[in-house]
Amino acid sequence: MPEDLLTLAADLRRRGEPFALATVVRCERPTSAKPGAKALIRPDGSVTGWVGGACAEPVVAREARAALRDGQPRLVVLVGDGGRDPARTEGIVHYPMTCHSGGTLEIYVEPFLPKAMLLLVGHGPVIETLATLARSAGYDVATLPGETLATALHGFALGPDSSVVVATHGELDEDALTQVLATPVGYVSLVASRKRAASILETLHRRGVPREHLGRLKAPAGLDIGAVTPEEIAVSILAEIIHARHSRKTDHLAVAAFEPAAEAKDPICGMTVETATARYQSDWAGRSVYFCCLRCKELFDADPQRYAAAL
């Protein structure tokens, strides 16, 4: 991997920003990219690196964005005229190689998504055990004493995929929950008895916390599995967090806001082109026509009526 690409990938991982890495794993000549060639694709479709030209890059960028939405890697196969198309296999996404030079490329596209944030506010055996379990489950865990929440909360990017568990044991529960419920955090819960939880909800209501915010609070925390010990309670809370994460959205976790880009079909070669980033475009018969490369645009412009049926 080129050093600048490796540095960029490491920097994005450190900052918790999602990206996909595309790697050419096999090719049949003629192709401009060779095995081992790599490119990094961000959620907006921008590409750094090289895995092929006008035919390969738009396809890889589109599949990378899809991988960031669903969190699943895929093997993209572009088969040129006369190339050997691998047998239909689960996990392989097939495309015709529309470039005039032909050739076949197999490109592995792997998404890299930031870990989900779990913020634990408070202290005690439940918090300690939950922190250990959540790290083992792949969460980015941070623990804050309740008294530091007011000054430290702004340092965390709490979004719909974040989870917060409050357990200050009656010291600052109301203050912590008032602040956390004002954020767009996807899951927030309180470690308390049912009686204590009901009392805290009443206090929050009197403080003017909106009813829709209170409706997001899970109190007491955890699934009802008959947990008794701190370790069992921690397990029940983590199970509830995992269940909440996977049931509250249809797109993948940290990239649920990334919507598929608008697309159009190149009438010359049949390639799907993202309209927002297309470099080549013509206006014909009151509509916009998009192309994957300059040659396709030139062919269309020379005789648009010939290709009108493909629009």
GROMACS .gro file of C-alpha atoms in nm:
model
  311
    1MET     CA    1   0.000   0.000   0.000
    2PRO     CA    2   0.144   0.342  -0.089
    3GLU     CA    3   0.266   0.522   0.220
    4ASP     CA    4   0.032   0.821   0.176
    5LEU     CA    5  -0.270   0.591   0.147
    6LEU     CA    6  -0.164   0.401   0.460
    7THR     CA    7  -0.117   0.729   0.646
    8LEU     CA    8  -0.460   0.853   0.536
    9ALA     CA    9  -0.628   0.527   0.643
   10ALA     CA   10  -0.458   0.538   0.984
   11ASP     CA   11  -0.557   0.902   1.031
   12LEU     CA   12  -0.922   0.832   0.947
   13ARG     CA   13  -0.929   0.537   1.186
   14ARG     CA   14  -0.780   0.751   1.460
   15ARG     CA   15  -1.044   1.020   1.403
   16GLY     CA   16  -1.326   0.763   1.392
   17GLU     CA   17  -1.426   0.843   1.033
   18PRO     CA   18  -1.562   0.565   0.808
   19PHE     CA   19  -1.403   0.466   0.479
   20ALA     CA   20  -1.373   0.165   0.249
   21LEU     CA   21  -1.055   0.012   0.112
   22ALA     CA   22  -1.060  -0.142  -0.237
   23THR     CA   23  -0.785  -0.384  -0.343
   24VAL     CA   24  -0.732  -0.541  -0.684
   25VAL     CA   25  -0.690  -0.914  -0.617
   26ARG     CA   26  -0.682  -1.050  -0.974
   27CYS     CA   27  -0.687  -0.923  -1.330
   28GLU     CA   28  -0.683  -1.043  -1.688
   29ARG     CA   29  -0.514  -0.817  -1.942
   30PRO     CA   30  -0.559  -0.559  -2.070
   31THR     CA   31  -0.616  -0.361  -1.749
   32SER     CA   32  -0.453  -0.045  -1.623
   33ALA     CA   33  -0.458  -0.161  -1.259
   34LYS     CA   34  -0.256  -0.456  -1.138
   35PRO     CA   35  -0.298  -0.699  -0.845
   36GLY     CA   36  -0.230  -0.521  -0.518
   37ALA     CA   37  -0.342  -0.179  -0.642
   38LYS     CA   38  -0.549  -0.002  -0.379
   39ALA     CA   39  -0.785   0.290  -0.335
   40LEU     CA   40  -0.952   0.446  -0.034
   41ILE     CA   41  -1.312   0.562  -0.076
   42ARG     CA   42  -1.492   0.796   0.163
   43PRO     CA   43  -1.869   0.810   0.223
   44ASP     CA   44  -1.906   1.100  -0.022
   45GLY     CA   45  -1.764   0.881  -0.301
   46SER     CA   46  -1.428   1.057  -0.326
   47VAL     CA   47  -1.144   0.822  -0.422
   48THR     CA   48  -0.779   0.833  -0.320
   49GLY     CA   49  -0.556   0.581  -0.494
   50TRP     CA   50  -0.599   0.374  -0.809
   51VAL     CA   51  -0.787   0.054  -0.893
   52GLY     CA   52  -0.861   0.127  -1.258
   53GLY     CA   53  -0.983   0.396  -1.491
   54ALA     CA   54  -1.316   0.530  -1.608
   55CYS     CA   55  -1.485   0.188  -1.601
   56ALA     CA   56  -1.359   0.055  -1.269
   57GLU     CA   57  -1.348   0.362  -1.048
   58PRO     CA   58  -1.720   0.460  -1.059
   59VAL     CA   59  -1.825   0.101  -0.997
   60VAL     CA   60  -1.587   0.061  -0.704
   61ALA     CA   61  -1.692   0.395  -0.556
   62ARG     CA   62  -2.059   0.296  -0.578
   63GLU     CA   63  -2.000  -0.045  -0.419
   64ALA     CA   64  -1.781   0.112  -0.149
   65ARG     CA   65  -2.064   0.348  -0.053
   66ALA     CA   66  -2.300   0.051  -0.039
   67ALA     CA   67  -2.052  -0.136   0.181
   68LEU     CA   68  -2.041   0.159   0.418
   69ARG     CA   69  -2.420   0.156   0.439
   70ASP     CA   70  -2.460  -0.214   0.512
   71GLY     CA   71  -2.123  -0.284   0.674
   72GLN     CA   72  -2.055  -0.583   0.451
   73PRO     CA   73  -1.749  -0.639   0.228
   74ARG     CA   74  -1.791  -0.754  -0.129
   75LEU     CA   75  -1.587  -0.888  -0.419
   76VAL     CA   76  -1.656  -0.681  -0.731
   77VAL     CA   77  -1.586  -0.853  -1.064
   78LEU     CA   78  -1.576  -0.653  -1.388
   79VAL     CA   79  -1.564  -0.891  -1.683
   80GLY     CA   80  -1.456  -0.776  -2.029
   81ASP     CA   81  -1.556  -0.921  -2.365
   82GLY     CA   82  -1.428  -1.276  -2.387
   83GLY     CA   83  -1.326  -1.276  -2.020
   84ARG     CA   84  -1.399  -1.563  -1.789
   85ASP     CA   85  -1.685  -1.477  -1.557
   86PRO     CA   86  -1.645  -1.668  -1.228
   87ALA     CA   87  -1.931  -1.893  -1.129
   88ARG     CA   88  -2.214  -1.714  -0.955
   89THR     CA   89  -2.113  -1.717  -0.591
   90GLU     CA   90  -2.256  -1.551  -0.284
   91GLY     CA   91  -2.066  -1.232  -0.202
   92ILE     CA   92  -1.956  -1.161  -0.561
   93VAL     CA   93  -2.101  -0.856  -0.737
   94HIS     CA   94  -2.079  -0.885  -1.116
   95TYR     CA   95  -2.048  -0.600  -1.367
   96PRO     CA   96  -1.971  -0.599  -1.739
   97MET     CA   97  -1.643  -0.428  -1.828
   98THR     CA   98  -1.773  -0.148  -2.045
   99CYS     CA   99  -1.434   0.002  -2.134
  100HIS     CA  100  -1.344  -0.049  -2.499
  101SER     CA  101  -1.007  -0.198  -2.404
  102GLY     CA  102  -1.175  -0.493  -2.232
  103GLY     CA  103  -0.995  -0.684  -1.957
  104THR     CA  104  -1.120  -0.833  -1.632
  105LEU     CA  105  -1.075  -0.704  -1.277
  106GLU     CA  106  -1.157  -0.859  -0.941
  107ILE     CA  107  -1.157  -0.602  -0.662
  108TYR     CA  108  -1.216  -0.665  -0.292
  109VAL     CA  109  -1.401  -0.381  -0.120
  110GLU     CA  110  -1.383  -0.373   0.260
  111PRO     CA  111  -1.560  -0.115   0.480
  112PHE     CA  112  -1.390   0.027   0.788
  113LEU     CA  113  -1.643   0.170   1.031
  114PRO     CA  114  -1.578   0.345   1.362
  115LYS     CA  115  -1.653   0.157   1.680
  116ALA     CA  116  -1.980   0.240   1.849
  117MET     CA  117  -1.937   0.466   2.153
  118LEU     CA  118  -2.044   0.353   2.500
  119LEU     CA  119  -2.022   0.623   2.765
  120LEU     CA  120  -2.048   0.503   3.125
  121VAL     CA  121  -2.132   0.775   3.376
  122GLY     CA  122  -2.066   0.685   3.737
  123HIS     CA  123  -1.881   0.414   3.924
  124GLY     CA  124  -1.916   0.078   4.094
  125PRO     CA  125  -1.897  -0.294   4.010
  126VAL     CA  126  -2.166  -0.282   3.739
  127ILE     CA  127  -1.985  -0.001   3.555
  128GLU     CA  128  -1.646  -0.173   3.588
  129THR     CA  129  -1.777  -0.506   3.461
  130LEU     CA  130  -1.977  -0.343   3.181
  131ALA     CA  131  -1.667  -0.155   3.064
  132THR     CA  132  -1.469  -0.480   3.040
  133LEU     CA  133  -1.746  -0.669   2.860
  134ALA     CA  134  -1.820  -0.388   2.615
  135ARG     CA  135  -1.456  -0.349   2.513
  136SER     CA  136  -1.444  -0.722   2.442
  137ALA     CA  137  -1.757  -0.679   2.228
  138GLY     CA  138  -1.587  -0.412   2.018
  139TYR     CA  139  -1.723  -0.092   2.171
  140ASP     CA  140  -1.528   0.228   2.221
  141VAL     CA  141  -1.577   0.265   2.596
  142ALA     CA  142  -1.529   0.578   2.805
  143THR     CA  143  -1.601   0.616   3.176
  144LEU     CA  144  -1.679   0.948   3.345
  145PRO     CA  145  -1.743   1.025   3.710
  146GLY     CA  146  -2.081   1.195   3.736
  147GLU     CA  147  -1.933   1.516   3.873
  148THR     CA  148  -1.718   1.570   3.560
  149LEU     CA  149  -1.995   1.515   3.306
  150ALA     CA  150  -2.083   1.884   3.267
  151THR     CA  151  -1.732   1.974   3.156
  152ALA     CA  152  -1.647   1.653   2.970
  153LEU     CA  153  -1.963   1.571   2.775
  154HIS     CA  154  -1.881   1.814   2.493
  155GLY     CA  155  -1.569   1.610   2.420
  156PHE     CA  156  -1.772   1.311   2.298
  157ALA     CA  157  -1.946   1.287   1.962
  158LEU     CA  158  -2.268   1.130   2.090
  159GLY     CA  159  -2.493   1.034   1.801
  160PRO     CA  160  -2.768   0.785   1.717
  161ASP     CA  161  -2.522   0.495   1.738
  162SER     CA  162  -2.390   0.596   2.081
  163SER     CA  163  -2.505   0.448   2.411
  164VAL     CA  164  -2.492   0.597   2.761
  165VAL     CA  165  -2.540   0.418   3.092
  166VAL     CA  166  -2.580   0.629   3.407
  167ALA     CA  167  -2.497   0.483   3.748
  168THR     CA  168  -2.399   0.755   3.995
  169HIS     CA  169  -2.598   0.576   4.268
  170GLY     CA  170  -2.826   0.865   4.347
  171GLU     CA  171  -2.553   1.127   4.366
  172LEU     CA  172  -2.597   1.300   4.031
  173ASP     CA  173  -2.835   1.077   3.837
  174GLU     CA  174  -3.084   1.354   3.759
  175ASP     CA  175  -2.817   1.601   3.650
  176ALA     CA  176  -2.643   1.345   3.430
  177LEU     CA  177  -2.965   1.227   3.265
  178THR     CA  178  -3.083   1.583   3.197
  179GLN     CA  179  -2.766   1.648   2.999
  180VAL     CA  180  -2.748   1.313   2.821
  181LEU     CA  181  -3.114   1.312   2.716
  182ALA     CA  182  -3.059   1.646   2.544
  183THR     CA  183  -2.819   1.476   2.300
  184PRO     CA  184  -2.921   1.255   2.003
  185VAL     CA  185  -2.774   0.946   2.173
  186GLY     CA  186  -2.944   0.628   2.054
  187TYR     CA  187  -2.961   0.445   2.388
  188VAL     CA  188  -2.960   0.580   2.743
  189SER     CA  189  -3.033   0.386   3.059
  190LEU     CA  190  -3.018   0.420   3.436
  191VAL     CA  191  -2.885   0.161   3.680
  192ALA     CA  192  -3.131   0.181   3.968
  193SER     CA  193  -3.410  -0.007   4.139
  194ARG     CA  194  -3.760   0.027   3.996
  195LYS     CA  195  -3.865   0.249   4.285
  196ARG     CA  196  -3.561   0.474   4.250
  197ALA     CA  197  -3.602   0.489   3.870
  198ALA     CA  198  -3.966   0.600   3.905
  199SER     CA  199  -3.861   0.874   4.146
  200ILE     CA  200  -3.592   1.001   3.911
  201LEU     CA  201  -3.833   1.009   3.616
  202GLU     CA  202  -4.073   1.218   3.823
  203THR     CA  203  -3.792   1.459   3.915
  204LEU     CA  204  -3.685   1.494   3.553
  205HIS     CA  205  -4.045   1.566   3.454
  206ARG     CA  206  -4.068   1.842   3.716
  207ARG     CA  207  -3.744   1.989   3.584
  208GLY     CA  208  -3.906   2.031   3.245
  209VAL     CA  209  -3.728   1.756   3.056
  210PRO     CA  210  -3.944   1.703   2.743
  211ARG     CA  211  -4.168   1.399   2.753
  212GLU     CA  212  -4.020   1.269   2.425
  213HIS     CA  213  -3.676   1.274   2.588
  214LEU     CA  214  -3.801   1.086   2.892
  215GLY     CA  215  -3.954   0.828   2.660
  216ARG     CA  216  -3.604   0.736   2.540
  217LEU     CA  217  -3.480   0.652   2.890
  218LYS     CA  218  -3.461   0.284   2.982
  219ALA     CA  219  -3.495   0.260   3.358
  220PRO     CA  220  -3.404   0.031   3.517
  221ALA     CA  221  -3.127  -0.061   3.274
  222GLY     CA  222  -3.093  -0.407   3.123
  223LEU     CA  223  -3.304  -0.689   2.986
  224ASP     CA  224  -3.514  -0.878   3.238
  225ILE     CA  225  -3.311  -1.198   3.266
  226GLY     CA  226  -3.335  -1.232   3.644
  227ALA     CA  227  -2.991  -1.077   3.695
  228VAL     CA  228  -2.880  -1.046   4.058
  229THR     CA  229  -2.505  -0.997   4.081
  230PRO     CA  230  -2.323  -0.692   3.938
  231GLU     CA  231  -2.174  -0.916   3.672
  232GLU     CA  232  -2.514  -1.050   3.569
  233ILE     CA  233  -2.662  -0.700   3.563
  234ALA     CA  234  -2.375  -0.584   3.338
  235VAL     CA  235  -2.446  -0.872   3.101
  236SER     CA  236  -2.815  -0.780   3.087
  237ILE     CA  237  -2.732  -0.415   3.010
  238LEU     CA  238  -2.485  -0.502   2.734
  239ALA     CA  239  -2.737  -0.741   2.581
  240GLU     CA  240  -2.996  -0.462   2.582
  241ILE     CA  241  -2.752  -0.218   2.418
  242ILE     CA  242  -2.670  -0.469   2.144
  243HIS     CA  243  -3.037  -0.541   2.083
  244ALA     CA  244  -3.120  -0.170   2.068
  245ARG     CA  245  -2.841  -0.099   1.820
  246HIS     CA  246  -2.951  -0.365   1.578
  247SER     CA  247  -3.324  -0.298   1.598
  248ARG     CA  248  -3.345   0.080   1.572
  249LYS     CA  249  -3.218   0.125   1.217
  250THR     CA  250  -3.229  -0.027   0.872
  251ASP     CA  251  -2.899   0.109   0.741
  252HIS     CA  252  -2.567   0.024   0.904
  253LEU     CA  253  -2.478   0.183   1.236
  254ALA     CA  254  -2.248   0.491   1.202
  255VAL     CA  255  -2.331   0.549   0.834
  256ALA     CA  256  -2.714   0.540   0.846
  257ALA     CA  257  -2.724   0.902   0.726
  258PHE     CA  258  -2.540   0.821   0.401
  259GLU     CA  259  -2.804   0.795   0.131
  260PRO     CA  260  -2.745   0.627  -0.204
  261ALA     CA  261  -2.649   0.878  -0.472
  262ALA     CA  262  -2.874   0.951  -0.771
  263GLU     CA  263  -2.768   0.745  -1.071
  264ALA     CA  264  -2.816   0.738  -1.447
  265LYS     CA  265  -2.729   0.491  -1.723
  266ASP     CA  266  -2.465   0.574  -1.981
  267PRO     CA  267  -2.653   0.512  -2.311
  268ILE     CA  268  -2.333   0.413  -2.493
  269CYS     CA  269  -2.175   0.149  -2.270
  270GLY     CA  270  -2.453   0.083  -2.021
  271MET     CA  271  -2.249   0.178  -1.715
  272THR     CA  272  -2.429   0.323  -1.414
  273VAL     CA  273  -2.304   0.675  -1.340
  274GLU     CA  274  -2.358   0.883  -1.026
  275THR     CA  275  -2.511   1.205  -1.154
  276ALA     CA  276  -2.371   1.430  -0.880
  277THR     CA  277  -2.010   1.340  -0.959
  278ALA     CA  278  -2.032   1.266  -1.331
  279ARG     CA  279  -1.759   1.452  -1.525
  280TYR     CA  280  -1.927   1.417  -1.865
  281GLN     CA  281  -2.280   1.530  -1.943
  282SER     CA  282  -2.486   1.637  -2.243
  283ASP     CA  283  -2.829   1.797  -2.272
  284TRP     CA  284  -3.056   1.641  -2.532
  285ALA     CA  285  -3.432   1.656  -2.590
  286GLY     CA  286  -3.483   1.849  -2.267
  287ARG     CA  287  -3.302   1.606  -2.042
  288SER     CA  288  -2.954   1.554  -1.901
  289VAL     CA  289  -2.754   1.256  -2.025
  290TYR     CA  290  -2.456   1.131  -1.822
  291PHE     CA  291  -2.149   0.940  -1.938
  292CYS     CA  292  -1.869   0.743  -1.776
  293CYS     CA  293  -1.597   0.888  -2.001
  294LEU     CA  294  -1.527   1.144  -2.273
  295ARG     CA  295  -1.537   0.887  -2.554
  296CYS     CA  296  -1.895   0.785  -2.466
  297LYS     CA  297  -2.001   1.150  -2.462
  298GLU     CA  298  -1.839   1.214  -2.801
  299LEU     CA  299  -2.010   0.913  -2.957
  300PHE     CA  300  -2.348   1.026  -2.824
  301ASP     CA  301  -2.304   1.388  -2.928
  302ALA     CA  302  -2.214   1.279  -3.283
  303ASP     CA  303  -2.543   1.092  -3.330
  304PRO     CA  304  -2.777   1.119  -3.027
  305GLN     CA  305  -3.078   0.978  -3.214
  306ARG     CA  306  -2.892   0.651  -3.262
  307TYR     CA  307  -2.864   0.598  -2.886
  308ALA     CA  308  -3.196   0.753  -2.780
  309ALA     CA  309  -3.355   0.414  -2.724
  310ALA     CA  310  -3.099   0.334  -2.452
  311LEU     CA  311  -3.199   0.636  -2.241
   0.00000   0.00000   0.00000
